[in-house]
Amino acid sequence: MTIIKHELRQGKVSFLIWTGAIGFLLAVCVFLFPEMKNEMERVNDLFSSMGSFTAAFGMDQVNFGTLIGYYAVECGNVLGLGGAFYAALVAVNTLSKEERERTAEFLFTHPVSRIRVLTEKGLAVLIQITAMNLIICVLSVGSMTVIGEEIPWKELSLLHLAYYLLQIELAGICFGISAFIKKGSAGIGLGIAALLYFLNLIANITETADFLKYITPFAYCEGADIVADGSLDGTRILIGMAVALLGVGGAYLQYNRKDLHG
Amino acid sequence: MALNLTIDKGEFFGFIGPNGAGKSTTIRLLLGLISPTSGNAQILGNDIQKEKQTILQHVGYLPSEAAFYPGMKVKEVLSLSAALRKKNCTKEAQKLCERLELDPSRKVDELSFGNRKKVSIVCALQSTPSLLILDEPTGGLDPLMQREFFEILKEQNQQGATIFLSSHVLSEIQRNCTRAAIIREGSIIACDSVDTLAKTNAKRITVHGHVNLEGLEGVRDRIHANGTIRFLYSGNWNRLLQTLSAGSISDLTISEPDLEEIFLHYYERAGDPV
């Protein structure tokens, strides 16, 4: 528990900034909905006539006249990208920072096994991601209540669950990478999150790149699909969780035999 | 690296070598930060690879360069260190902070190099470990603090702690350690009591006046300055006296060389002039 508490304390500022920023943007998006609803015909026409851009963001499959349709695309992008960036950053830094900031010597000359450090650090990442998602859920539901809309509990829960799983997958991958590197971790984390996001956009635009939907976790977070199907894509999620486990397993294998410098 | 080294319980042991000789690598191996490619080592009867946690429970380590987590106060770093050892070290930490004049309420980011060193010292000593491994411990400490630090070490040593002091400051090894090893390119080239290491056939000769040392065998480290000639001599004493009597000398001193000179002597003997 000591390392979990320490990690949470160390990541407090970053957590507050990311959670605050994503929560604020989501709330602003929700608060804009009543105005958008009044101009729905024009908005629907506008959003459905942007060619590839429309397909890329799944705007051809949802009705902007409904709160969940609007939320799935507008808020989905904020939470999807923001949450992915945060999860990637936290996870990719968690192990690499010890060598980069030369604190590995301090930590690992105390009687703590590397397995314990990895486990507690991994749990700290999970706690931060979970806490961020819970706070954002509350803010989201709160802002929907404020604008007087009926809350689409099922779709909203599925959407938020999908984004949570996306963040877990990315965190798993980045946790694995974190065990191998000591410098440039932020760039790698953000780069991977951005790359997977754009792979999903490409997959949405062209059918020939449909296979990318089995690579990028953003595919199972497609708000339009979730709203339309009323369920999550189990296969893609299973693949994603397997990848996350591989990342975590890789971290244990590598970090346990790694020579630590700094 | 290929080291053979045994240190007895309760010893105040010095580990000497210049930068890059392998002192820190040896320590990092002993603490399990890096793995050996071959060989083995035991600390307090425990294998360094198989029983790392048991070893670290009894070891206090002072690194040559102290790095701490950003944004933490001194007292938070000390608490974290104690918590990782699952020990309550509050009283000992307070005592050490007072003796080393370290303010626990300050942020570690704002501390000077010397004060950061003090934080490391308190971290290493607050759990009163059975073995203290100190890597260049006095860097950044002023002379008064160095004296206080070695006082604390001597007290811990008298209470039974074994101390492994790695340093290239030979005077602090000579003053404080009972035994020492000299490391060169990853190998021990000498290991004995400090007194024995300091004893050598060579003597430090200081001559005021004029004397011609050409052709005299066993002369090393010759320095001419302001009418004074200083050199280490390990040759035939009759030949030296004959050579000196042929010169014009106003004063002559023959003394034991200090450990620094011995150290250089070992390095030169190993074929690598320093």
Coordinates of C-alpha atoms in Angstrom, one line a residue:
Chain A
M1 CA 0.0 0.0 0.0
T2 CA 2.9 2.4 0.6
I3 CA 3.8 2.5 -3.0
I4 CA 0.2 2.9 -4.1
K5 CA -0.2 5.9 -1.8
H6 CA 3.0 7.4 -2.9
E7 CA 2.2 7.0 -6.6
L8 CA -1.3 8.6 -6.0
R9 CA 0.3 11.5 -4.2
Q10 CA 2.9 11.9 -6.9
G11 CA 0.2 11.9 -9.6
K12 CA -2.3 14.1 -7.8
V13 CA -1.7 17.3 -9.8
S14 CA -1.7 15.6 -13.2
F15 CA -4.9 13.7 -12.2
L16 CA -6.7 16.8 -11.1
I17 CA -5.7 18.7 -14.3
W18 CA -6.7 15.9 -16.7
T19 CA -9.9 15.1 -14.8
G20 CA -10.8 18.7 -14.5
A21 CA -10.1 19.5 -18.1
I22 CA -12.0 16.5 -19.5
G23 CA -14.9 16.9 -17.1
F24 CA -15.1 20.6 -17.9
L25 CA -15.2 20.1 -21.7
L26 CA -17.8 17.3 -21.3
A27 CA -20.0 19.5 -19.2
V28 CA -19.6 22.4 -21.7
C29 CA -20.6 20.0 -24.6
V30 CA -23.7 18.9 -22.6
F31 CA -24.6 22.5 -21.8
L32 CA -24.5 23.3 -25.5
F33 CA -27.0 20.6 -26.4
P34 CA -30.3 22.5 -25.8
E35 CA -29.1 25.2 -28.2
M36 CA -28.0 22.5 -30.8
K37 CA -31.3 20.7 -30.4
N38 CA -33.2 23.8 -31.5
E39 CA -31.2 23.9 -34.7
M40 CA -31.3 20.2 -35.2
E41 CA -32.3 20.0 -38.8
R42 CA -29.6 22.4 -39.9
V43 CA -27.0 20.6 -37.7
N44 CA -28.0 17.1 -38.9
D45 CA -27.8 18.3 -42.5
L46 CA -24.5 19.9 -41.9
F47 CA -22.9 17.0 -40.1
S48 CA -24.2 14.4 -42.5
S49 CA -22.9 16.2 -45.6
M50 CA -19.2 16.4 -44.8
G51 CA -18.2 13.2 -46.8
S52 CA -15.3 11.3 -45.4
F53 CA -15.2 13.6 -42.3
T54 CA -18.8 12.5 -41.5
A55 CA -17.9 8.8 -41.7
A56 CA -14.6 9.2 -39.9
F57 CA -16.4 10.5 -36.8
G58 CA -19.4 8.2 -37.2
M59 CA -21.7 11.2 -37.6
D60 CA -23.6 9.4 -40.4
Q61 CA -25.0 6.9 -37.9
V62 CA -26.4 9.0 -35.1
N63 CA -29.2 11.5 -34.7
F64 CA -28.0 14.7 -33.3
G65 CA -31.5 15.5 -32.2
T66 CA -31.1 13.1 -29.3
L67 CA -28.9 13.7 -26.3
I68 CA -27.2 10.4 -26.6
G69 CA -26.6 10.8 -30.3
Y70 CA -25.0 14.2 -29.7
Y71 CA -23.1 12.9 -26.7
A72 CA -21.8 9.8 -28.4
V73 CA -20.0 11.9 -31.0
E74 CA -19.2 15.3 -29.4
C75 CA -18.4 14.2 -25.8
G76 CA -17.2 10.8 -27.0
N77 CA -14.3 12.5 -28.8
V78 CA -13.4 14.6 -25.8
L79 CA -13.5 11.6 -23.4
G80 CA -12.0 9.2 -25.9
L81 CA -9.0 11.2 -26.8
G82 CA -8.5 13.0 -23.4
G83 CA -8.9 9.8 -21.5
A84 CA -6.6 7.8 -23.8
F85 CA -3.9 10.5 -23.5
Y86 CA -4.2 10.5 -19.7
A87 CA -4.2 6.7 -19.4
A88 CA -1.2 6.4 -21.8
L89 CA 0.8 9.1 -20.0
V90 CA 0.2 7.8 -16.5
A91 CA 1.1 4.2 -17.5
V92 CA 4.1 4.9 -19.7
N93 CA 5.7 7.1 -17.0
T94 CA 5.0 4.9 -14.0
L95 CA 8.1 2.7 -14.3
S96 CA 10.3 4.7 -16.6
K97 CA 10.3 7.7 -14.4
E98 CA 12.2 5.8 -11.7
E99 CA 15.3 5.5 -13.9
R100 CA 14.8 8.8 -15.7
E101 CA 14.5 10.8 -12.5
R102 CA 17.2 8.7 -10.8
T103 CA 14.9 7.6 -8.0
A104 CA 15.2 3.9 -8.9
E105 CA 18.3 3.8 -6.6
F106 CA 16.2 5.2 -3.7
L107 CA 13.2 2.9 -4.2
F108 CA 14.9 -0.4 -5.0
T109 CA 17.5 -0.2 -2.2
H110 CA 14.6 -0.5 0.2
P111 CA 13.3 -4.0 1.1
V112 CA 10.6 -4.1 -1.6
S113 CA 10.6 -6.7 -4.4
R114 CA 10.3 -5.6 -8.0
I115 CA 7.1 -7.6 -8.2
R116 CA 5.6 -5.6 -5.4
V117 CA 6.7 -2.4 -7.0
L118 CA 5.1 -3.4 -10.3
T119 CA 1.9 -4.6 -8.7
E120 CA 1.4 -1.5 -6.6
K121 CA 2.4 0.8 -9.5
G122 CA 0.0 -1.0 -11.8
L123 CA -2.8 -0.8 -9.2
A124 CA -2.1 2.9 -8.7
V125 CA -2.5 3.5 -12.5
L126 CA -5.8 1.5 -12.4
I127 CA -7.1 3.5 -9.4
Q128 CA -6.3 6.8 -11.1
I129 CA -8.0 5.8 -14.4
T130 CA -11.0 4.4 -12.5
A131 CA -11.3 7.5 -10.3
M132 CA -11.1 9.8 -13.3
N133 CA -13.9 7.8 -15.1
L134 CA -16.1 7.8 -12.1
I135 CA -15.7 11.6 -11.6
I136 CA -16.4 12.2 -15.2
C137 CA -19.5 10.0 -15.2
V138 CA -20.8 12.0 -12.2
L139 CA -20.1 15.3 -14.0
S140 CA -21.7 14.0 -17.1
V141 CA -24.9 12.8 -15.4
G142 CA -24.9 16.0 -13.3
S143 CA -24.7 18.3 -16.3
M144 CA -27.4 16.3 -18.1
T145 CA -29.6 16.7 -15.1
V146 CA -28.9 20.4 -15.0
I147 CA -30.1 20.9 -18.7
G148 CA -33.3 19.0 -17.8
E149 CA -32.8 16.1 -20.2
E150 CA -33.8 12.5 -19.5
I151 CA -30.6 10.5 -18.8
P152 CA -30.1 7.6 -21.3
W153 CA -28.7 5.3 -18.6
K154 CA -28.0 2.2 -20.7
E155 CA -26.3 3.9 -23.7
L156 CA -24.4 6.3 -21.4
S157 CA -23.2 3.4 -19.2
L158 CA -22.1 1.4 -22.3
L159 CA -20.3 4.4 -23.7
H160 CA -18.4 5.1 -20.5
L161 CA -17.6 1.5 -20.0
A162 CA -16.2 1.3 -23.5
Y163 CA -14.0 4.3 -22.9
Y164 CA -12.9 2.9 -19.6
L165 CA -11.8 -0.4 -21.3
L166 CA -10.0 1.6 -24.0
Q167 CA -8.0 3.4 -21.3
I168 CA -7.3 0.1 -19.6
E169 CA -6.0 -1.4 -22.8
L170 CA -3.8 1.6 -23.6
A171 CA -2.5 1.7 -20.0
G172 CA -1.6 -2.0 -20.3
I173 CA 0.3 -1.4 -23.5
C174 CA 2.1 1.6 -22.1
F175 CA 2.8 -0.1 -18.8
G176 CA 4.7 -2.8 -20.8
I177 CA 6.6 -0.1 -22.8
S178 CA 7.4 1.7 -19.5
A179 CA 9.4 -1.3 -18.3
F180 CA 11.7 -1.1 -21.3
I181 CA 12.4 2.7 -21.6
K182 CA 13.6 5.5 -19.4
K183 CA 13.6 8.5 -21.7
G184 CA 11.0 9.9 -24.1
S185 CA 8.1 8.1 -22.3
A186 CA 5.6 11.0 -22.6
G187 CA 6.1 11.2 -26.4
I188 CA 5.8 7.5 -26.8
G189 CA 2.6 7.3 -24.7
L190 CA 0.9 10.2 -26.4
G191 CA 2.1 9.0 -29.8
I192 CA 0.6 5.6 -29.4
A193 CA -2.8 7.0 -28.2
A194 CA -2.9 9.4 -31.1
L195 CA -1.8 6.7 -33.6
L196 CA -4.6 4.4 -32.5
Y197 CA -7.1 7.2 -32.6
F198 CA -6.2 8.1 -36.2
L199 CA -6.2 4.4 -37.2
N200 CA -9.8 4.3 -36.2
L201 CA -10.6 7.4 -38.2
I202 CA -9.0 5.7 -41.2
A203 CA -10.9 2.5 -40.6
N204 CA -14.1 4.5 -40.5
I205 CA -13.3 6.3 -43.8
T206 CA -12.5 3.3 -46.0
E207 CA -13.8 -0.3 -45.9
T208 CA -10.4 -1.7 -47.1
A209 CA -8.9 -0.6 -43.8
D210 CA -11.6 -2.3 -41.8
F211 CA -9.1 -4.7 -40.3
L212 CA -7.7 -1.8 -38.4
K213 CA -10.8 -2.0 -36.2
Y214 CA -9.3 -5.1 -34.6
I215 CA -6.1 -3.3 -33.8
T216 CA -7.3 0.0 -32.4
P217 CA -9.3 0.1 -29.2
F218 CA -11.1 3.2 -30.4
A219 CA -13.1 0.8 -32.7
Y220 CA -15.0 -0.7 -29.8
C221 CA -15.6 2.8 -28.4
E222 CA -17.4 4.0 -31.5
G223 CA -20.2 5.9 -30.0
A224 CA -22.4 5.7 -33.0
D225 CA -22.2 1.8 -33.1
I226 CA -22.8 1.5 -29.4
V227 CA -25.9 3.7 -29.6
A228 CA -27.2 1.9 -32.7
D229 CA -26.4 -1.7 -31.4
G230 CA -27.2 -1.0 -27.7
S231 CA -24.2 -3.3 -26.8
L232 CA -20.4 -3.4 -27.0
D233 CA -18.4 -5.5 -29.4
G234 CA -17.3 -8.4 -27.2
T235 CA -14.7 -9.8 -29.7
R236 CA -12.9 -6.5 -30.1
I237 CA -12.9 -5.9 -26.3
L238 CA -11.5 -9.4 -25.7
I239 CA -8.7 -8.8 -28.2
G240 CA -8.1 -5.4 -26.5
M241 CA -8.0 -6.9 -23.0
A242 CA -5.6 -9.7 -24.2
V243 CA -3.3 -7.0 -25.6
A244 CA -3.5 -5.2 -22.2
L245 CA -2.6 -8.4 -20.4
L246 CA 0.3 -9.0 -22.7
G247 CA 1.6 -5.5 -22.0
V248 CA 1.4 -6.0 -18.2
G249 CA 2.9 -9.5 -18.5
G250 CA 5.8 -8.1 -20.6
A251 CA 6.4 -5.4 -17.9
Y252 CA 6.7 -8.1 -15.2
L253 CA 9.1 -10.2 -17.4
Q254 CA 11.3 -7.3 -18.4
Y255 CA 11.4 -5.3 -15.2
N256 CA 12.2 -8.3 -13.0
R257 CA 15.4 -9.0 -14.9
K258 CA 16.3 -5.5 -15.8
D259 CA 19.5 -3.8 -14.6
L260 CA 18.5 -0.5 -13.0
H261 CA 20.7 2.5 -13.6
G262 CA 20.0 5.8 -11.8
Chain B
M1 CA 34.6 -7.2 -12.8
A2 CA 36.2 -10.1 -10.8
L3 CA 36.2 -9.4 -7.1
N4 CA 37.1 -11.6 -4.1
L5 CA 36.3 -9.8 -0.9
T6 CA 35.3 -10.8 2.6
I7 CA 34.3 -8.3 5.2
D8 CA 33.8 -9.3 8.8
K9 CA 30.8 -8.4 10.9
G10 CA 31.4 -5.2 12.8
E11 CA 34.2 -3.9 10.6
F12 CA 34.7 -0.3 9.5
F13 CA 35.8 -1.2 6.0
G14 CA 37.2 1.2 3.4
F15 CA 36.8 0.6 -0.4
I16 CA 39.2 2.7 -2.3
G17 CA 39.6 3.5 -6.0
P18 CA 39.5 6.3 -8.4
N19 CA 36.5 7.2 -10.5
G20 CA 35.5 4.4 -12.9
A21 CA 37.4 1.7 -11.0
G22 CA 34.2 -0.2 -10.2
K23 CA 33.3 0.9 -6.7
S24 CA 29.7 1.9 -7.5
T25 CA 29.2 -1.1 -9.8
T26 CA 30.3 -3.4 -6.9
I27 CA 27.8 -1.7 -4.6
R28 CA 25.0 -1.8 -7.2
L29 CA 25.6 -5.5 -7.6
L30 CA 25.5 -6.1 -3.8
L31 CA 22.2 -4.2 -3.6
G32 CA 20.6 -6.1 -6.4
L33 CA 20.2 -3.1 -8.8
I34 CA 22.2 -4.9 -11.4
S35 CA 22.8 -8.7 -11.8
P36 CA 26.1 -10.4 -11.9
T37 CA 27.0 -12.2 -15.1
S38 CA 28.8 -14.9 -13.0
G39 CA 29.8 -15.5 -9.4
N40 CA 28.0 -14.9 -6.2
A41 CA 28.1 -12.9 -3.1
Q42 CA 26.5 -13.1 0.4
I43 CA 25.6 -10.3 2.8
L44 CA 24.9 -11.3 6.4
G45 CA 24.8 -14.9 5.2
N46 CA 22.1 -14.2 2.5
D47 CA 22.6 -14.7 -1.2
I48 CA 22.4 -11.3 -3.0
Q49 CA 20.2 -12.7 -5.7
K50 CA 18.0 -15.1 -3.9
E51 CA 17.5 -13.2 -0.6
K52 CA 17.6 -9.7 -1.8
Q53 CA 14.7 -8.5 0.4
T54 CA 16.1 -10.0 3.5
I55 CA 19.4 -8.3 2.9
L56 CA 17.8 -4.9 2.1
Q57 CA 15.8 -5.1 5.4
H58 CA 19.2 -4.9 7.2
V59 CA 21.1 -2.6 4.9
G60 CA 21.2 1.2 5.0
Y61 CA 22.5 2.6 1.7
L62 CA 23.8 6.1 1.0
P63 CA 24.2 6.8 -2.7
S64 CA 26.8 9.1 -4.1
E65 CA 24.2 11.3 -5.7
A66 CA 21.0 11.7 -3.9
A67 CA 17.8 11.9 -6.0
F68 CA 14.3 12.1 -4.5
Y69 CA 10.8 12.3 -5.8
P70 CA 9.8 15.9 -6.8
G71 CA 7.6 18.0 -4.6
M72 CA 8.3 16.1 -1.4
K73 CA 9.3 17.5 2.0
V74 CA 12.3 16.1 3.8
K75 CA 10.0 14.5 6.5
E76 CA 7.9 12.9 3.8
V77 CA 10.9 11.4 2.2
L78 CA 12.1 10.1 5.6
S79 CA 8.5 8.7 6.3
L80 CA 8.4 7.0 2.9
S81 CA 11.8 5.4 3.5
A82 CA 10.6 4.2 6.9
A83 CA 7.3 2.9 5.5
L84 CA 9.1 1.0 2.8
R85 CA 11.0 -0.7 5.6
K86 CA 7.8 -1.1 7.6
K87 CA 9.4 0.5 10.6
N88 CA 8.7 3.5 12.7
C89 CA 11.9 5.6 12.7
T90 CA 10.5 8.9 13.8
K91 CA 12.6 9.2 16.9
E92 CA 15.9 8.2 15.3
A93 CA 15.1 10.5 12.3
Q94 CA 14.5 13.4 14.6
K95 CA 17.7 12.8 16.4
L96 CA 19.7 12.6 13.2
C97 CA 18.1 15.7 11.7
E98 CA 19.1 17.6 14.8
R99 CA 22.6 16.4 14.8
L100 CA 23.0 17.1 11.1
E101 CA 21.2 20.4 11.3
L102 CA 18.6 19.3 8.7
D103 CA 15.2 21.0 8.6
P104 CA 12.6 18.3 8.0
S105 CA 9.9 20.8 6.9
R106 CA 11.8 21.9 3.8
K107 CA 11.1 20.7 0.3
V108 CA 13.9 18.4 -1.1
D109 CA 13.8 20.3 -4.4
E110 CA 14.9 23.4 -2.7
L111 CA 17.9 21.9 -0.9
S112 CA 21.5 22.3 -1.7
F113 CA 23.6 19.3 -2.7
G114 CA 25.0 19.0 0.8
N115 CA 21.6 19.1 2.4
R116 CA 20.3 16.5 0.0
K117 CA 23.2 14.4 1.1
K118 CA 22.1 14.8 4.7
V119 CA 18.6 13.6 3.7
S120 CA 20.2 10.5 2.2
I121 CA 22.3 10.0 5.4
V122 CA 19.2 10.1 7.6
C123 CA 17.4 7.7 5.2
A124 CA 20.3 5.3 5.5
L125 CA 20.8 5.6 9.2
Q126 CA 17.3 6.1 10.7
S127 CA 16.5 2.4 10.7
T128 CA 19.7 1.6 12.6
P129 CA 20.7 -1.1 10.0
S130 CA 23.2 -3.9 10.7
L131 CA 25.2 -3.0 7.5
L132 CA 25.8 0.5 6.2
I133 CA 26.9 0.8 2.6
L134 CA 28.1 4.3 1.9
D135 CA 29.1 5.5 -1.6
E136 CA 31.2 8.7 -1.5
P137 CA 29.3 9.8 1.5
T138 CA 30.9 13.1 2.3
G139 CA 30.5 14.9 -1.1
G140 CA 28.9 18.3 -0.5
L141 CA 29.2 18.2 3.3
D142 CA 31.2 20.9 5.0
P143 CA 34.1 19.8 7.3
L144 CA 32.1 20.3 10.5
M145 CA 29.3 18.1 9.1
Q146 CA 31.8 15.5 7.9
R147 CA 33.1 15.3 11.4
E148 CA 29.6 14.9 12.9
F149 CA 28.8 12.3 10.2
F150 CA 31.8 10.2 11.1
E151 CA 31.0 10.6 14.8
I152 CA 27.6 9.1 14.1
L153 CA 29.1 6.3 12.0
K154 CA 31.6 5.5 14.8
E155 CA 28.7 5.3 17.3
Q156 CA 26.8 3.0 15.0
N157 CA 29.9 0.9 14.4
Q158 CA 30.5 0.6 18.2
Q159 CA 26.9 -0.6 18.6
G160 CA 27.7 -3.4 16.2
A161 CA 26.9 -2.1 12.7
T162 CA 29.2 -3.1 9.9
I163 CA 30.3 -0.2 7.7
F164 CA 31.4 -0.4 4.1
L165 CA 32.7 3.0 3.1
S166 CA 33.5 3.5 -0.6
S167 CA 35.5 6.6 -1.3
H168 CA 38.3 8.1 -3.3
V169 CA 39.1 10.5 -0.4
L170 CA 41.9 8.5 1.1
S171 CA 42.3 10.6 4.3
E172 CA 38.8 9.7 5.4
I173 CA 39.5 6.0 4.9
Q174 CA 42.8 6.3 6.8
R175 CA 41.2 8.2 9.7
N176 CA 38.1 6.0 10.1
C177 CA 38.5 2.5 8.7
T178 CA 40.2 -0.5 10.2
R179 CA 40.6 -2.4 7.0
A180 CA 40.5 -1.4 3.4
A181 CA 40.6 -2.8 -0.2
I182 CA 42.0 -1.0 -3.2
I183 CA 40.1 -1.7 -6.4
R184 CA 41.5 -1.2 -9.9
E185 CA 39.6 -1.9 -13.1
G186 CA 37.2 -4.1 -11.3
S187 CA 39.8 -6.2 -9.4
I188 CA 41.0 -5.9 -5.9
I189 CA 44.7 -5.1 -6.0
A190 CA 45.3 -4.9 -2.3
C191 CA 43.2 -5.7 0.8
D192 CA 44.5 -5.4 4.3
S193 CA 44.3 -3.4 7.5
V194 CA 44.8 0.3 6.9
D195 CA 47.9 0.2 9.1
T196 CA 49.4 -2.6 7.0
L197 CA 48.5 -0.9 3.7
A198 CA 50.1 2.2 4.9
K199 CA 53.3 0.4 5.8
T200 CA 55.6 -0.1 2.8
N201 CA 59.3 -0.3 2.2
A202 CA 59.0 3.1 0.6
K203 CA 59.7 6.2 2.7
R204 CA 58.9 9.8 1.9
I205 CA 62.2 11.7 1.7
T206 CA 62.3 15.5 1.9
V207 CA 65.7 17.2 1.2
H208 CA 66.4 20.9 1.5
G209 CA 69.5 21.8 -0.5
H210 CA 71.3 20.4 -3.6
V211 CA 71.7 16.8 -4.4
N212 CA 72.1 14.8 -7.6
L213 CA 69.8 11.8 -7.6
E214 CA 70.6 10.7 -11.2
G215 CA 71.5 7.0 -11.3
L216 CA 69.9 6.3 -7.9
E217 CA 67.5 3.4 -8.2
G218 CA 64.2 3.3 -6.2
V219 CA 63.3 6.9 -6.5
R220 CA 59.7 7.8 -7.4
D221 CA 57.4 10.8 -7.5
R222 CA 60.3 13.2 -7.4
I223 CA 59.2 16.9 -7.0
H224 CA 61.6 19.9 -7.1
A225 CA 60.2 23.1 -5.6
N226 CA 61.9 26.1 -4.0
G227 CA 65.2 24.3 -3.2
T228 CA 63.4 21.3 -1.8
I229 CA 63.4 17.8 -3.3
R230 CA 60.6 15.4 -2.3
F231 CA 60.5 11.8 -3.4
L232 CA 59.5 8.3 -2.4
Y233 CA 62.4 6.0 -1.9
S234 CA 62.4 2.2 -1.8
G235 CA 66.0 1.4 -2.9
N236 CA 69.2 0.6 -1.1
W237 CA 69.7 2.9 2.0
N238 CA 73.5 2.9 1.9
R239 CA 73.4 4.1 -1.7
L240 CA 70.9 6.8 -0.7
L241 CA 73.1 8.0 2.2
Q242 CA 76.1 8.1 -0.1
T243 CA 74.3 10.1 -2.7
L244 CA 73.0 12.5 -0.1
S245 CA 76.4 13.0 1.5
A246 CA 77.8 13.9 -1.9
G247 CA 75.4 16.8 -2.1
S248 CA 74.9 20.0 -0.1
I249 CA 72.0 19.5 2.3
S250 CA 70.6 21.9 4.9
D251 CA 67.8 19.7 6.2
L252 CA 66.6 16.1 5.7
T253 CA 63.3 14.5 6.7
I254 CA 62.5 10.8 6.4
S255 CA 58.8 9.9 7.0
E256 CA 56.1 7.3 6.4
P257 CA 54.2 8.0 3.2
D258 CA 50.5 8.7 3.7
L259 CA 47.7 6.5 2.3
E260 CA 47.4 8.7 -0.8
E261 CA 51.0 7.9 -1.7
I262 CA 50.5 4.3 -1.0
F263 CA 47.4 4.3 -3.2
L264 CA 49.4 5.8 -6.1
H265 CA 52.1 3.3 -5.4
Y266 CA 49.7 0.3 -5.7
Y267 CA 48.3 1.8 -8.9
E268 CA 51.7 2.3 -10.4
R269 CA 52.8 -1.1 -9.4
A270 CA 49.8 -2.6 -11.2
G271 CA 51.3 -1.0 -14.3
D272 CA 48.9 1.9 -14.7
P273 CA 50.5 5.2 -13.6
V274 CA 47.9 7.5 -12.1

